[in-house]
């Protein structure tokens, strides 16, 4: 297989190790910078201070665990928690008032650290580090880009999940115990439901192994799709799938077209079958996928087999 030329800067990553450590350092420093939360809660009573401070520390601890233990599960946890912490820090800073006061310096530092950590956590290299950490043996796992039609459902699920949690916190802060109990149960159920759905996006990857190529994507496929290495006759970087079966779920930018020696059976999920307007079981001679790091995926797919 002859590699296609890839010159896009998106395929020259900063490095998974770098992004992980940037996120780790920024996240850890958040605990040592005098943040705006205490000042924002000073006039809201003891219950509010305890509830929201405990929630803030718990979120920070979840982030520490997710950054220390790399896995798809911790990637989902980080991408759920980091934006919430960033929103919380920004809201607390804005609620202080007197933003021109010199005392606002530290809260602004906290905002900057939260922005840096969140940005690093959502970089493709960071996701790749978490996904690869779960690989077995000689596997190379490469995350796939989120389909554009899924952006709105993802944001909605995140907002609903945190909306339920914040409702429970406000009930605790107001000392309305029966409402806090009900809201807590509903919030726990919501977290379980929405987090499990969001976790599917951390488990979408292209896998390259010595035996072949695997598309692991339970959002778009009814079952994992694997072809043997000798069945792959070409890998090309393309702007659009063309005649290849579109397994990107609709994305923008470059994708990889994998051409096969002969037609293979492929089972689509009901979602992708509706999206493509086709049957849920098809025969394919080529397919297109959209790894987050196109250049790395191309290199992995076109790397000559090791010789002894």
PDB file of C-alpha atoms in Angstrom, residues 12-27 67 70 116-117 119-121 123-129 296:
ATOM      1  CA  UNK A  12       1.608  16.923  12.995  1.00  0.00           C
ATOM      2  CA  UNK A  13       0.442  16.593  16.614  1.00  0.00           C
ATOM      3  CA  UNK A  14       2.010  18.261  19.581  1.00  0.00           C
ATOM      4  CA  UNK A  15       2.379  14.833  21.173  1.00  0.00           C
ATOM      5  CA  UNK A  16       0.142  12.793  23.424  1.00  0.00           C
ATOM      6  CA  UNK A  17       2.602  12.943  26.306  1.00  0.00           C
ATOM      7  CA  UNK A  18       2.795  16.721  26.093  1.00  0.00           C
ATOM      8  CA  UNK A  19      -0.960  17.308  26.062  1.00  0.00           C
ATOM      9  CA  UNK A  20      -1.513  14.907  28.944  1.00  0.00           C
ATOM     10  CA  UNK A  21       1.102  16.630  31.074  1.00  0.00           C
ATOM     11  CA  UNK A  22      -0.165  20.109  30.204  1.00  0.00           C
ATOM     12  CA  UNK A  23      -3.625  19.048  31.373  1.00  0.00           C
ATOM     13  CA  UNK A  24      -2.193  17.435  34.517  1.00  0.00           C
ATOM     14  CA  UNK A  25      -0.144  20.454  35.552  1.00  0.00           C
ATOM     15  CA  UNK A  26      -2.945  22.951  34.898  1.00  0.00           C
ATOM     16  CA  UNK A  27      -5.482  20.782  36.733  1.00  0.00           C
ATOM     17  CA  UNK A  67      -5.560  12.323  34.342  1.00  0.00           C
ATOM     18  CA  UNK A  70      -5.504   6.795  31.176  1.00  0.00           C
ATOM     19  CA  UNK A 116      -5.820  25.376  29.511  1.00  0.00           C
ATOM     20  CA  UNK A 117      -6.772  22.083  31.155  1.00  0.00           C
ATOM     21  CA  UNK A 119      -8.534  22.724  25.970  1.00  0.00           C
ATOM     22  CA  UNK A 120      -5.801  20.107  26.423  1.00  0.00           C
ATOM     23  CA  UNK A 121      -8.317  17.433  27.460  1.00  0.00           C
ATOM     24  CA  UNK A 123      -7.242  17.795  21.944  1.00  0.00           C
ATOM     25  CA  UNK A 124      -7.049  14.716  19.655  1.00  0.00           C
ATOM     26  CA  UNK A 125      -3.624  13.758  21.040  1.00  0.00           C
ATOM     27  CA  UNK A 126      -5.014  13.601  24.554  1.00  0.00           C
ATOM     28  CA  UNK A 127      -7.853  11.315  23.485  1.00  0.00           C
ATOM     29  CA  UNK A 128      -5.382   9.148  21.583  1.00  0.00           C
ATOM     30  CA  UNK A 129      -3.305   8.654  24.751  1.00  0.00           C
ATOM     31  CA  UNK A 296      -0.868   8.867  12.340  1.00  0.00           C
TER      32      UNK A 296
END
